[in-house]
Tab-separated table of C-alpha atoms in Angstrom:
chain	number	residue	atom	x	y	z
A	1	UNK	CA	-248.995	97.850	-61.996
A	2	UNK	CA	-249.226	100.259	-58.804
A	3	UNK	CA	-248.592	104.034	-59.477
A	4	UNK	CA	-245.828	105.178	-57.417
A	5	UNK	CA	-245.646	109.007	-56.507
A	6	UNK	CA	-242.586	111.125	-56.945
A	7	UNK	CA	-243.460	113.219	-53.794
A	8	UNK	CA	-244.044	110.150	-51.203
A	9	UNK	CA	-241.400	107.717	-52.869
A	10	UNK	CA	-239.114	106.526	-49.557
A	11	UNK	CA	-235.941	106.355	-52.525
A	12	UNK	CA	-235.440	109.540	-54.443
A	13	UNK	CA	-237.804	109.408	-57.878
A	14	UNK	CA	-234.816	109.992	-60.093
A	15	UNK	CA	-233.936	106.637	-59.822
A	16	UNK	CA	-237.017	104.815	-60.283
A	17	UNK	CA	-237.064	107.089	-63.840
A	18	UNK	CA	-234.102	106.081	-64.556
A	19	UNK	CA	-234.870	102.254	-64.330
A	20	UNK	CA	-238.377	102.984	-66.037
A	21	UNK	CA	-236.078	104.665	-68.890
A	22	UNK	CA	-233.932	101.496	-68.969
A	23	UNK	CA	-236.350	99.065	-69.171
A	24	UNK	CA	-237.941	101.516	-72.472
A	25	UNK	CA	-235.068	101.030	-73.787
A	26	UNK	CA	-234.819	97.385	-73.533
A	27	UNK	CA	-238.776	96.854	-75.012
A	28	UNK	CA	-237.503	98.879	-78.120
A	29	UNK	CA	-235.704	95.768	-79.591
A	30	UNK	CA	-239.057	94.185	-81.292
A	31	UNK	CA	-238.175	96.948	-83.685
A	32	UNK	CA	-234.325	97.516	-83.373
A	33	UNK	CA	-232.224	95.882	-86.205
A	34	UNK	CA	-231.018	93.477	-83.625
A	35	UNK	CA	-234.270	91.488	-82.926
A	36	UNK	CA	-235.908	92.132	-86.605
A	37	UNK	CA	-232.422	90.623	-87.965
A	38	UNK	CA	-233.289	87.174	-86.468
A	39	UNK	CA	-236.715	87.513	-88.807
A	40	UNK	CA	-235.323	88.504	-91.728
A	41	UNK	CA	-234.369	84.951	-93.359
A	42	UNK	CA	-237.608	83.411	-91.991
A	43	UNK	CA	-240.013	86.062	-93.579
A	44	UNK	CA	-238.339	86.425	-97.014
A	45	UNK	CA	-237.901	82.378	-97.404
A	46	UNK	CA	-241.972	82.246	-96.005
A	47	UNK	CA	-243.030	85.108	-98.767
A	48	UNK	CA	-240.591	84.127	-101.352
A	49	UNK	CA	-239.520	87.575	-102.079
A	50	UNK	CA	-235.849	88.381	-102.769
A	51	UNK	CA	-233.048	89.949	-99.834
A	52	UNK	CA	-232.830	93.793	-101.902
A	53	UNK	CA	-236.995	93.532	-101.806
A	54	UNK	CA	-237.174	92.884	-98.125
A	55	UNK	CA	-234.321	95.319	-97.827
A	56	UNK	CA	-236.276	98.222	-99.763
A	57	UNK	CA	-239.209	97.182	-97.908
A	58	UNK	CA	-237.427	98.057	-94.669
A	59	UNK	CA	-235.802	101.577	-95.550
A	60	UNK	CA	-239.284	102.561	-96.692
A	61	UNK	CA	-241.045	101.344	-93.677
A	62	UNK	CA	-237.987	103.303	-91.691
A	63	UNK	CA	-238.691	106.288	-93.439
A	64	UNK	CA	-242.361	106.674	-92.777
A	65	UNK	CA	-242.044	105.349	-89.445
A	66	UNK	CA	-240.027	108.161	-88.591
A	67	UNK	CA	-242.122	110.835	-90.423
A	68	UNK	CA	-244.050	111.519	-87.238
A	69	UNK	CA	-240.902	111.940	-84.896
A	70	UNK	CA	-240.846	115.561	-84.860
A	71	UNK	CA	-244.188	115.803	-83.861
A	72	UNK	CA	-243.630	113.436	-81.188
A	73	UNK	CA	-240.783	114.741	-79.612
A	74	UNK	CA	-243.155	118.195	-79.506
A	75	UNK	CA	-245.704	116.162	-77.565
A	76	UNK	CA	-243.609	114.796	-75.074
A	77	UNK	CA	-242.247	118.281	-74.714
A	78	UNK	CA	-246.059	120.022	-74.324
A	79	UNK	CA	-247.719	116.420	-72.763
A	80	UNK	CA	-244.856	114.987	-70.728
A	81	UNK	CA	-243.398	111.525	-71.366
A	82	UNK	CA	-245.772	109.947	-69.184
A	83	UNK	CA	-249.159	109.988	-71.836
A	84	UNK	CA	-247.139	109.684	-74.711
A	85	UNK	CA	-244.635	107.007	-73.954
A	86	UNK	CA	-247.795	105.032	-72.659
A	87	UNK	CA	-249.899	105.524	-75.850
A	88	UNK	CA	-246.425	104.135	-78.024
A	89	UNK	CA	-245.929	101.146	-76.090
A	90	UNK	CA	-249.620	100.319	-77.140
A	91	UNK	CA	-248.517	101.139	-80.746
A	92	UNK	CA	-245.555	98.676	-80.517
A	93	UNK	CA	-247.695	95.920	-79.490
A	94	UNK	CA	-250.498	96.842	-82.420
A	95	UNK	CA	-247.268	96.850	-84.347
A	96	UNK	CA	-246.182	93.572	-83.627
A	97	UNK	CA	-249.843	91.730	-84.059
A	98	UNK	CA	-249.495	93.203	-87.428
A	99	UNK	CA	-246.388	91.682	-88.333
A	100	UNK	CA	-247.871	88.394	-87.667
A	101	UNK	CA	-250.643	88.913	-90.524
A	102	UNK	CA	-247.897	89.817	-93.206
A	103	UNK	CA	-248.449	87.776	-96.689
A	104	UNK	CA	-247.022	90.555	-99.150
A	105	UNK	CA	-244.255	92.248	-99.739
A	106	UNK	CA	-246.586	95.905	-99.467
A	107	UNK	CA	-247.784	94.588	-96.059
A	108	UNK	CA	-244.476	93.760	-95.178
A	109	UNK	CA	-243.240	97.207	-96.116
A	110	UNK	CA	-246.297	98.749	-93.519
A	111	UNK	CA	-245.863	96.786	-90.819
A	112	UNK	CA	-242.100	97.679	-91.096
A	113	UNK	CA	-243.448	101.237	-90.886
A	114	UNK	CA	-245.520	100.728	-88.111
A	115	UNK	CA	-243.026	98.703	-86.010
A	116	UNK	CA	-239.630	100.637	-86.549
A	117	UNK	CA	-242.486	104.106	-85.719
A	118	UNK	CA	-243.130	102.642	-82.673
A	119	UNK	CA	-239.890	101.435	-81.431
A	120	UNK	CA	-237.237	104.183	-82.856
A	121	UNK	CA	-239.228	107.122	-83.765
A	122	UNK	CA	-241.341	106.932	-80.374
A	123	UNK	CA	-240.280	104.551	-77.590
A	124	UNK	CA	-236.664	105.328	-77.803
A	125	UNK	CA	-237.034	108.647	-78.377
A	126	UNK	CA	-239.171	108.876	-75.093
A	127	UNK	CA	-237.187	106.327	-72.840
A	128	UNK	CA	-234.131	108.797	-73.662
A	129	UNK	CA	-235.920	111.934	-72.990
A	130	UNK	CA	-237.291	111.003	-69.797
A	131	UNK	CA	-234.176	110.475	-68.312
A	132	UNK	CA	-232.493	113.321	-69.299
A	133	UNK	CA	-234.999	115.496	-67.855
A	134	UNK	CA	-234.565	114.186	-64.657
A	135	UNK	CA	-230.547	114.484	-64.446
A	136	UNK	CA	-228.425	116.992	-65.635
A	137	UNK	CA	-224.735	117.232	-64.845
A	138	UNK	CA	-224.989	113.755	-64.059
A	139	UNK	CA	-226.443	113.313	-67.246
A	140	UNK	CA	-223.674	111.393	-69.587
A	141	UNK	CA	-223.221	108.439	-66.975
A	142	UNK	CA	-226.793	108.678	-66.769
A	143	UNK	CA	-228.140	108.302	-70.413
A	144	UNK	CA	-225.264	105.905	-70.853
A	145	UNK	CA	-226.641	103.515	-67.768
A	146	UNK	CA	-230.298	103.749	-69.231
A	147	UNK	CA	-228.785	102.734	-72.669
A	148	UNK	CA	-227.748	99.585	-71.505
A	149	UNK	CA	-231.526	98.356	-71.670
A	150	UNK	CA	-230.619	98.294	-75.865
A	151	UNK	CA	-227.643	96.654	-74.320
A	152	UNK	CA	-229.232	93.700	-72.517
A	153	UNK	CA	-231.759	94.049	-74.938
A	154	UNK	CA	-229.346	92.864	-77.540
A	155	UNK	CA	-228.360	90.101	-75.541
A	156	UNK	CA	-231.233	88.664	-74.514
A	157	UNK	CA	-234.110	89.575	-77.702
A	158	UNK	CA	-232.101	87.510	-80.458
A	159	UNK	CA	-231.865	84.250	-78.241
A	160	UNK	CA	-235.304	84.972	-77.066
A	161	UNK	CA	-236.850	85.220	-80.927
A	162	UNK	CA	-234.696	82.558	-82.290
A	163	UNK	CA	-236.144	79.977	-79.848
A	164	UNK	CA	-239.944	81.614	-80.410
A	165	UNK	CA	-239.756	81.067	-84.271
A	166	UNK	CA	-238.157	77.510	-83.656
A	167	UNK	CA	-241.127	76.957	-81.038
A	168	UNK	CA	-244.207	78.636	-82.599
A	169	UNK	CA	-242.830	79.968	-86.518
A	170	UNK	CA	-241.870	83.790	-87.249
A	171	UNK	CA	-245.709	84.823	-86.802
A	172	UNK	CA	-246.203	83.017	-83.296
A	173	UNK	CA	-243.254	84.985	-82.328
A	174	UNK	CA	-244.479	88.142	-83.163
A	175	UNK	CA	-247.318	87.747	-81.052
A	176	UNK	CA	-246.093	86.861	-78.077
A	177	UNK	CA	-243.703	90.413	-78.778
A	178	UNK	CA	-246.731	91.420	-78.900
A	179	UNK	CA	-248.151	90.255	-75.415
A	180	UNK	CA	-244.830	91.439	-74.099
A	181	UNK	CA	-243.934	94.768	-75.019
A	182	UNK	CA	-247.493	95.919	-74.348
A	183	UNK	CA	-246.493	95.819	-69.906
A	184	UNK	CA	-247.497	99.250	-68.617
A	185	UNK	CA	-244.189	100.650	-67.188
A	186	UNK	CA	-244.366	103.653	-68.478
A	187	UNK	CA	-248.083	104.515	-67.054
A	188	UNK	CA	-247.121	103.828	-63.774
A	189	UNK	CA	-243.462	104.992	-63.316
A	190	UNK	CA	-242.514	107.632	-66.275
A	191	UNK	CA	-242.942	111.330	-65.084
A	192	UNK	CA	-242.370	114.883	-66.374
A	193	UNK	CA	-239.252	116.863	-65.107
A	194	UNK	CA	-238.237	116.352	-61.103
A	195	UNK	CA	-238.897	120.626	-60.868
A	196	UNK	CA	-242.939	119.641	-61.251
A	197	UNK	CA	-242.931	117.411	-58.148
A	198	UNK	CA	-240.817	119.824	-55.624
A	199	UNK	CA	-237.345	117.590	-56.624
A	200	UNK	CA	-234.103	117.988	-57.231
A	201	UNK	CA	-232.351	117.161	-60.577
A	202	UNK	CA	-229.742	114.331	-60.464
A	203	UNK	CA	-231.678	112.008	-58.220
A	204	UNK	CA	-230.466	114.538	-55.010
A	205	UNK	CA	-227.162	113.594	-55.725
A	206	UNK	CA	-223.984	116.901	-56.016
A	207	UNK	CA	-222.311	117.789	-58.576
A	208	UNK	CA	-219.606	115.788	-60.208
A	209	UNK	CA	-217.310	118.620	-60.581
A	210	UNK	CA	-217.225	122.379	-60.045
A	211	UNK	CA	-218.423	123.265	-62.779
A	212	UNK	CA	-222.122	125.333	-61.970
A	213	UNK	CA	-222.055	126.882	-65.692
A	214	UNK	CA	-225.941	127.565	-66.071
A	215	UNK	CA	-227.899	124.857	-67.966
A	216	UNK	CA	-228.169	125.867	-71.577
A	217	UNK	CA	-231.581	126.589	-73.415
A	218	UNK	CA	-231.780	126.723	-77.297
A	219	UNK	CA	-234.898	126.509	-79.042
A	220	UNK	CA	-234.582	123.915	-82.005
A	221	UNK	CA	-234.675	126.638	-84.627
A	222	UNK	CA	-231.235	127.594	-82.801
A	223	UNK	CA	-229.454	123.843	-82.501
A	224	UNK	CA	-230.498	123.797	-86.304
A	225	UNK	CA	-227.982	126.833	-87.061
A	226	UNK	CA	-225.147	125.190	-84.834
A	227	UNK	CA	-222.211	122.881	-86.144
A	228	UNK	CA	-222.631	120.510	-83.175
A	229	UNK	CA	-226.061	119.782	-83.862
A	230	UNK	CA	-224.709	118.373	-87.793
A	231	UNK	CA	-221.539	116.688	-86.030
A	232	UNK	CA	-223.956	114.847	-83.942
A	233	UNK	CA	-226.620	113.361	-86.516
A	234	UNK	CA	-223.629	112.750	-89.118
A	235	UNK	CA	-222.581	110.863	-86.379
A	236	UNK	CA	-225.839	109.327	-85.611
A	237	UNK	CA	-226.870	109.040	-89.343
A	238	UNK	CA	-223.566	106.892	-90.340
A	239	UNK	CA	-223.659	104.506	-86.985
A	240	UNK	CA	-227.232	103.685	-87.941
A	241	UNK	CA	-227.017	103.166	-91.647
A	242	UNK	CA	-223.445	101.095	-91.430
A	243	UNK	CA	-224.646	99.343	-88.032
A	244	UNK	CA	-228.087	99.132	-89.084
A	245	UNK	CA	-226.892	97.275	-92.582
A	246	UNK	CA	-224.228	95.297	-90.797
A	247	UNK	CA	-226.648	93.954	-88.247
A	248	UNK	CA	-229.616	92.960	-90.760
A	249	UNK	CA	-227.320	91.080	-92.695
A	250	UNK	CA	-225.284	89.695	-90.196
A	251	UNK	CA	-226.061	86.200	-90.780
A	252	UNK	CA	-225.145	86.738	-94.314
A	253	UNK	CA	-221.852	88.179	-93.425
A	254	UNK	CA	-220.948	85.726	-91.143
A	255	UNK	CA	-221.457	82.976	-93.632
A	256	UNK	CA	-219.512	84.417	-95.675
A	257	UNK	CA	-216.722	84.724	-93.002
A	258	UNK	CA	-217.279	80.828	-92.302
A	259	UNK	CA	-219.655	81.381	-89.143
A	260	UNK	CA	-221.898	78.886	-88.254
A	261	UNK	CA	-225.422	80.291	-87.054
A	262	UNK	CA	-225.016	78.935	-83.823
A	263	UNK	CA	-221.784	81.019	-83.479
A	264	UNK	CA	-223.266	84.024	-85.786
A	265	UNK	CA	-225.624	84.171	-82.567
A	266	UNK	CA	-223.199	83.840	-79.984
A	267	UNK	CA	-221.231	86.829	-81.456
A	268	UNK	CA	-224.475	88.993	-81.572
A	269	UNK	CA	-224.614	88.681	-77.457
A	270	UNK	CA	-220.579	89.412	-77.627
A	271	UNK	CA	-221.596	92.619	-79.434
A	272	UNK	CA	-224.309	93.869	-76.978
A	273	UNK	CA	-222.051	92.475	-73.698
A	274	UNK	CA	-218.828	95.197	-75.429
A	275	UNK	CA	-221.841	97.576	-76.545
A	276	UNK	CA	-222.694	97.892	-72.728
A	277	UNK	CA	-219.251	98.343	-71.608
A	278	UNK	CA	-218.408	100.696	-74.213
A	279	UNK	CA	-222.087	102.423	-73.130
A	280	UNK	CA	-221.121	103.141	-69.837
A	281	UNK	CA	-217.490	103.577	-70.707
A	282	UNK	CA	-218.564	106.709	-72.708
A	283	UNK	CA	-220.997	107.940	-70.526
A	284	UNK	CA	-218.715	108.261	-68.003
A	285	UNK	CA	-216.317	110.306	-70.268
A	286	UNK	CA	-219.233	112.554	-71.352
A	287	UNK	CA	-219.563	113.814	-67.677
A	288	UNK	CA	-215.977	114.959	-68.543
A	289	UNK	CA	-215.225	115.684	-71.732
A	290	UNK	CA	-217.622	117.093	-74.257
A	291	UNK	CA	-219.229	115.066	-76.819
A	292	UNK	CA	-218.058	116.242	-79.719
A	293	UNK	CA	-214.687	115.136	-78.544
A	294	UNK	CA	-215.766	111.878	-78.150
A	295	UNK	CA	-217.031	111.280	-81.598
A	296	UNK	CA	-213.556	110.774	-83.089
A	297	UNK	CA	-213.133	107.328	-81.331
A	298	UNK	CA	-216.830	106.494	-81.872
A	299	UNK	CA	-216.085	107.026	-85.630
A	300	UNK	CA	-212.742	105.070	-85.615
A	301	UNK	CA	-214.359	101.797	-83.986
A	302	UNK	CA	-216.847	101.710	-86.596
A	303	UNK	CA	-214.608	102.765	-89.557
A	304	UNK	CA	-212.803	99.356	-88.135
A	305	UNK	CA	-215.866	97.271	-87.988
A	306	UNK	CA	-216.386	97.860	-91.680
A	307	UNK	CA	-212.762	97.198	-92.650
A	308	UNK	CA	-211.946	93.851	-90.772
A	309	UNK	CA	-214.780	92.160	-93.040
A	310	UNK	CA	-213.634	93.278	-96.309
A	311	UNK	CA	-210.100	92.245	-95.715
A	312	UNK	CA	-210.334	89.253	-94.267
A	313	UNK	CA	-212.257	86.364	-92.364
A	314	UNK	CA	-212.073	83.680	-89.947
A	315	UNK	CA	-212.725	83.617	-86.403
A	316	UNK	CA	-210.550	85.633	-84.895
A	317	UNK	CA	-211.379	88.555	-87.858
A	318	UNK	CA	-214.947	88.001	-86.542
A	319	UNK	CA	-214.798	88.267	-82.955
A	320	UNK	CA	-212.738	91.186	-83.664
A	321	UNK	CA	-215.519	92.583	-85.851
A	322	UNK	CA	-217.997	91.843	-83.202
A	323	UNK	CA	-215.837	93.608	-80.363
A	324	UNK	CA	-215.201	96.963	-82.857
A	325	UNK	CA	-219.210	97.133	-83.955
A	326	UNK	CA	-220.146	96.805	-80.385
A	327	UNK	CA	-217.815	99.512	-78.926
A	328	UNK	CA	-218.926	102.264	-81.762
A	329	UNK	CA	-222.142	101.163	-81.359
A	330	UNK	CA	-222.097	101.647	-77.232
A	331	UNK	CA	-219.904	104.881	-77.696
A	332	UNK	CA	-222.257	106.572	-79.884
A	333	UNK	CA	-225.656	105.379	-78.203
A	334	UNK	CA	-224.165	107.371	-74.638
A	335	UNK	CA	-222.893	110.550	-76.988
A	336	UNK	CA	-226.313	110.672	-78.914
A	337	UNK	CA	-228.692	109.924	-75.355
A	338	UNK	CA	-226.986	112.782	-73.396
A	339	UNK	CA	-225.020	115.091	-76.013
A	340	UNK	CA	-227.575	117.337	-77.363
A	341	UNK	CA	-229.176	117.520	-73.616
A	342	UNK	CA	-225.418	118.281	-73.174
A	343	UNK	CA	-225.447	121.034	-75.674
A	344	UNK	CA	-228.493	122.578	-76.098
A	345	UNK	CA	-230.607	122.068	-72.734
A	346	UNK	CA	-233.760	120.550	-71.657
A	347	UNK	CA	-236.797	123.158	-72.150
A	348	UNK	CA	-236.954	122.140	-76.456
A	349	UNK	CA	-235.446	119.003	-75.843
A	350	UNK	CA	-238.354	117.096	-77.155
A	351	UNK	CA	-238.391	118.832	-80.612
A	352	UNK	CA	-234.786	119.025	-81.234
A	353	UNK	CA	-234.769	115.317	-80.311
A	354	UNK	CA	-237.699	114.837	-82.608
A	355	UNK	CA	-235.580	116.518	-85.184
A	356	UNK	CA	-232.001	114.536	-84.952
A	357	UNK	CA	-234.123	111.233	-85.010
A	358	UNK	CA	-235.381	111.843	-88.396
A	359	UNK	CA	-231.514	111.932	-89.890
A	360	UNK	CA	-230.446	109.008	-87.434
A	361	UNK	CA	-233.417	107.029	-88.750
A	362	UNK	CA	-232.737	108.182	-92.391
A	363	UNK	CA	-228.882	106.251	-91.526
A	364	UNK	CA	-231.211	102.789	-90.522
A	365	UNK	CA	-233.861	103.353	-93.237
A	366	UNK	CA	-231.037	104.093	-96.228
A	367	UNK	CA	-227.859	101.991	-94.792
A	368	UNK	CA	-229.275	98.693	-95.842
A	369	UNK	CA	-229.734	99.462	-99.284
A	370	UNK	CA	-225.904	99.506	-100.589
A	371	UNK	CA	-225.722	96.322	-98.576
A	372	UNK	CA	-228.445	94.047	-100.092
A	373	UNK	CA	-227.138	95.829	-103.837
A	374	UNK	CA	-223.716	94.940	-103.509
A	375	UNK	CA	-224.548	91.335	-102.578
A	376	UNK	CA	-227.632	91.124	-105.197
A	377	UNK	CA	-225.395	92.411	-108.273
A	378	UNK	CA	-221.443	91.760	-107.106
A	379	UNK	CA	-221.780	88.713	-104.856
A	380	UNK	CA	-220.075	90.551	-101.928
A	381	UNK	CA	-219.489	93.234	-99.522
A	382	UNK	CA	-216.296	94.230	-100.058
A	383	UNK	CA	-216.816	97.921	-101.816
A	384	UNK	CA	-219.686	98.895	-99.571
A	385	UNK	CA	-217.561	98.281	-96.771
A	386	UNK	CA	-214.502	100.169	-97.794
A	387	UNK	CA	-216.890	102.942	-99.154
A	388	UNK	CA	-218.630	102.955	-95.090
A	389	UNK	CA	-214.740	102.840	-93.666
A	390	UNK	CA	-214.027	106.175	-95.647
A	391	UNK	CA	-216.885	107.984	-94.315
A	392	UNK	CA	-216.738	107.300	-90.791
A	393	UNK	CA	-212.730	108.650	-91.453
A	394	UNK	CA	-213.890	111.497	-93.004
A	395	UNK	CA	-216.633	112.401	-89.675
A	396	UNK	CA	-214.312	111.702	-87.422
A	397	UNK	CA	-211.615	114.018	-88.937
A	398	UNK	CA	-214.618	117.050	-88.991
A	399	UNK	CA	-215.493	116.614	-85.704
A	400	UNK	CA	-212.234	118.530	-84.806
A	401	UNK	CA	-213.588	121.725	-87.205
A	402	UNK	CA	-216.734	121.734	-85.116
A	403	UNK	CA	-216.849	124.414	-82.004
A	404	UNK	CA	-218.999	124.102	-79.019
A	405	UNK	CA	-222.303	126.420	-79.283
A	406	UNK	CA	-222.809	129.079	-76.393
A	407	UNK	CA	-226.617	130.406	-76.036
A	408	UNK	CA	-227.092	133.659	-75.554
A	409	UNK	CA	-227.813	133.978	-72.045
A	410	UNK	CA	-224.374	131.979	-71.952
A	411	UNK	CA	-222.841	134.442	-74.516
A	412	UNK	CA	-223.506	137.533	-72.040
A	413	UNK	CA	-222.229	136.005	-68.983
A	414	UNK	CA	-218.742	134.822	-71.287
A	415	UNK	CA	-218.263	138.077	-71.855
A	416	UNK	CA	-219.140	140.052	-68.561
A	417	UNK	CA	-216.653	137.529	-67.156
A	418	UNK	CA	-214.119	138.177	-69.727
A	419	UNK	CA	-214.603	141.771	-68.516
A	420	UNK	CA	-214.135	141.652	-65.017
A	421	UNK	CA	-210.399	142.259	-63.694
């Protein structure tokens, strides 16, 4: 693949990140819940280990995939998302080829590691820092349009591994992931911030509104000591652990609902098509309206995604599942992508990035767990679910105790306006 330039590109650079950020996105779902969810029955019927082993096997991989995020979201901030988003990709494929070699539940339980690592802790991570260093008050519509790579993703990876496993069994599929996700995009188009190359932020385009405020800058020891930063990865922690354990087991939910696997499919690509609306939806409102205002209705969808299936089934009670899980699901991918850019700047970005991951993560590593329990030992879902509603009530209620952080430099100029006549 050709290098482009960001000094002699004929369009304005900011868009070719953004696409190269998009399509990141989109290789992630290898090692999103989505795509592994379509493995899950094939591997544990092929090793003959139970659902709550495969389950356990998947939090722990989750958890030590995401040990090294921190570290990685200091790299990209001291390297540039160019080198390191190039040496992931390579670690996604390695990832993948490893998958294929599973025979044991311990090997199983690495390769998880390795794979969720790669995609979550690294890939993502770097496909949504790259874009936000190159736009800034266009940032939420942004993040949110690069976002809809998981989107299509999510559409398209399910369908796509289905018809591998029918074509070539669950290992053939993971190695042609393998071959796929290892396309150098991210050599030839990702690049540090626009300031580097002589550009402007927000691919040359003005300002959405009037408001010039000066671009925050917290270090991450800062965002630690702020109630946004918490709002924001309780947020993240319980859309990842509820979505995470809701999407693993969706065929088993949707069984239990009366959904054939055909239509248990079809509803996955309903999800991702409302998750991209809801995506860009949000984004837009971010540009607006500060995040932490927006996680209220994030929280509400999701509280009703957990609800509809312990209540009832049919259908109409799943489509409507399908339509709530995808909106919290899009709303909270655009507040996460551009809300602590939003917040707390871009010159740390990378390590307070680094940082939130590790709690989002914990949500997918953790969420499961419950889940494969309450089916294992009480033959349904039901008090998991009701348990997940309350919490997401309960975060979105606190998000309207939580006050918007001012840096210091920010903190001066607040008051020496507050002081002028």
């Amino acid at each position: 693949m050709r290098m482009v330039s960001p000094r002699t590109s004929a369009l304005h650079y900011g868009w070719i990140v953004l696409g190269a950020g998009t399509f990141g996105s989109f290789m992630t779902l290898p090692g999103q819940t989505a795509g592994v969810s379509v493995f899950f029955d094939p591997i544990t019927a092929d090793l003959g280990i139970s659902r709550t082993s495969a389950s356990i096997a998947y939090a722990m991989g989750t958890l030590a995939g995401i040990l090294p995020a921190p570290v990685i979201g200091r790299w990209i901030d001291r390297r540039g998302p160019r080198l390191t988003a190039t040496i992931i990709a390579g670690g996604l494929a390695l990832a993948c080829t490893l998958m294929a070699a599973v025979q044991t539940a311990m090997m199983l339980l690495i390769g998880f590691a390795l794979l969720r690592g790669a995609a979550i802790g690294g890939l993502s991570l770097v496909s949504q820092q790259v874009v936000n260093l190159w736009f800034v008050r266009r940032r939420g519509i942004a993040a949110a349009a690069a976002s809809l790579g998981l989107a299509a993703g999510s559409m398209t990876f399910p369908k796509l591994i289905d018809s591998l496993i029918s074509l070539y069994g669950w290992r053939g599929a993971y190695l042609a992931l393998a071959g796929l996700v290892a396309v150098p995009v991210a050599a030839a188009l990702f690049r540090d911030r626009p300031e580097k190359y002589g550009l402007s932020t927000d691919a040359g385009l003005p300002p959405t509104t009037q408001d010039l405020r000066e671009e925050p800058s917290f270090t991450r020891k800062q965002a630690l000591r702020t109630g946004v930063f918490w709002l924001l990865c309780a947020a993240g922690f319980l859309t990842n652990a509820i979505g995470t354990a809701l999407l693993l087991n969706h065929f088993s939910i949707m069984r239990t609902a009366g959904i054939a696997h055909s239509d248990a499919l079809l509803l996955l690509s309903l999800l991702a098509g409302v998750q991209a609306v809801a995506t860009l939806g949000t984004g837009f409102l971010v540009d607006r309206y500060e995040p932490r205002h927006l996680v209220p209705l994030a929280m509400f969808m999701l509280a009703l995604a957990t609800a509809l299936p312990a209540f009832s089934s049919g259908v109409a009670i799943s489509v409507l599942y399908a339509l709530s899980l995808g909106g919290a699901y899009g709303s909270q991918q655009a507040i996460n992508a551009a809300g602590y850019a939003q917040y707390f700047g871009r010159d740390h970005l990378g390590a307070i990035r680094g940082a939130s991951f590790v709690f989002g993560i914990a949500g997918a590593a953790f969420g499961p767990l419950p889940f494969a329990a309450s089916v294992d030992w009480a033959g349904s879902y039901a008090a998991v679910l009701i348990g997940c509603c309350m919490l997401c009530i309960i975060c979105g209620a606190g998000a309207f105790a939580v006050k918007r952080p001012f840096s210091s430099a920010e903190s001066m100029m607040n008051c020496k306006m507050g002081a002028t006549p």
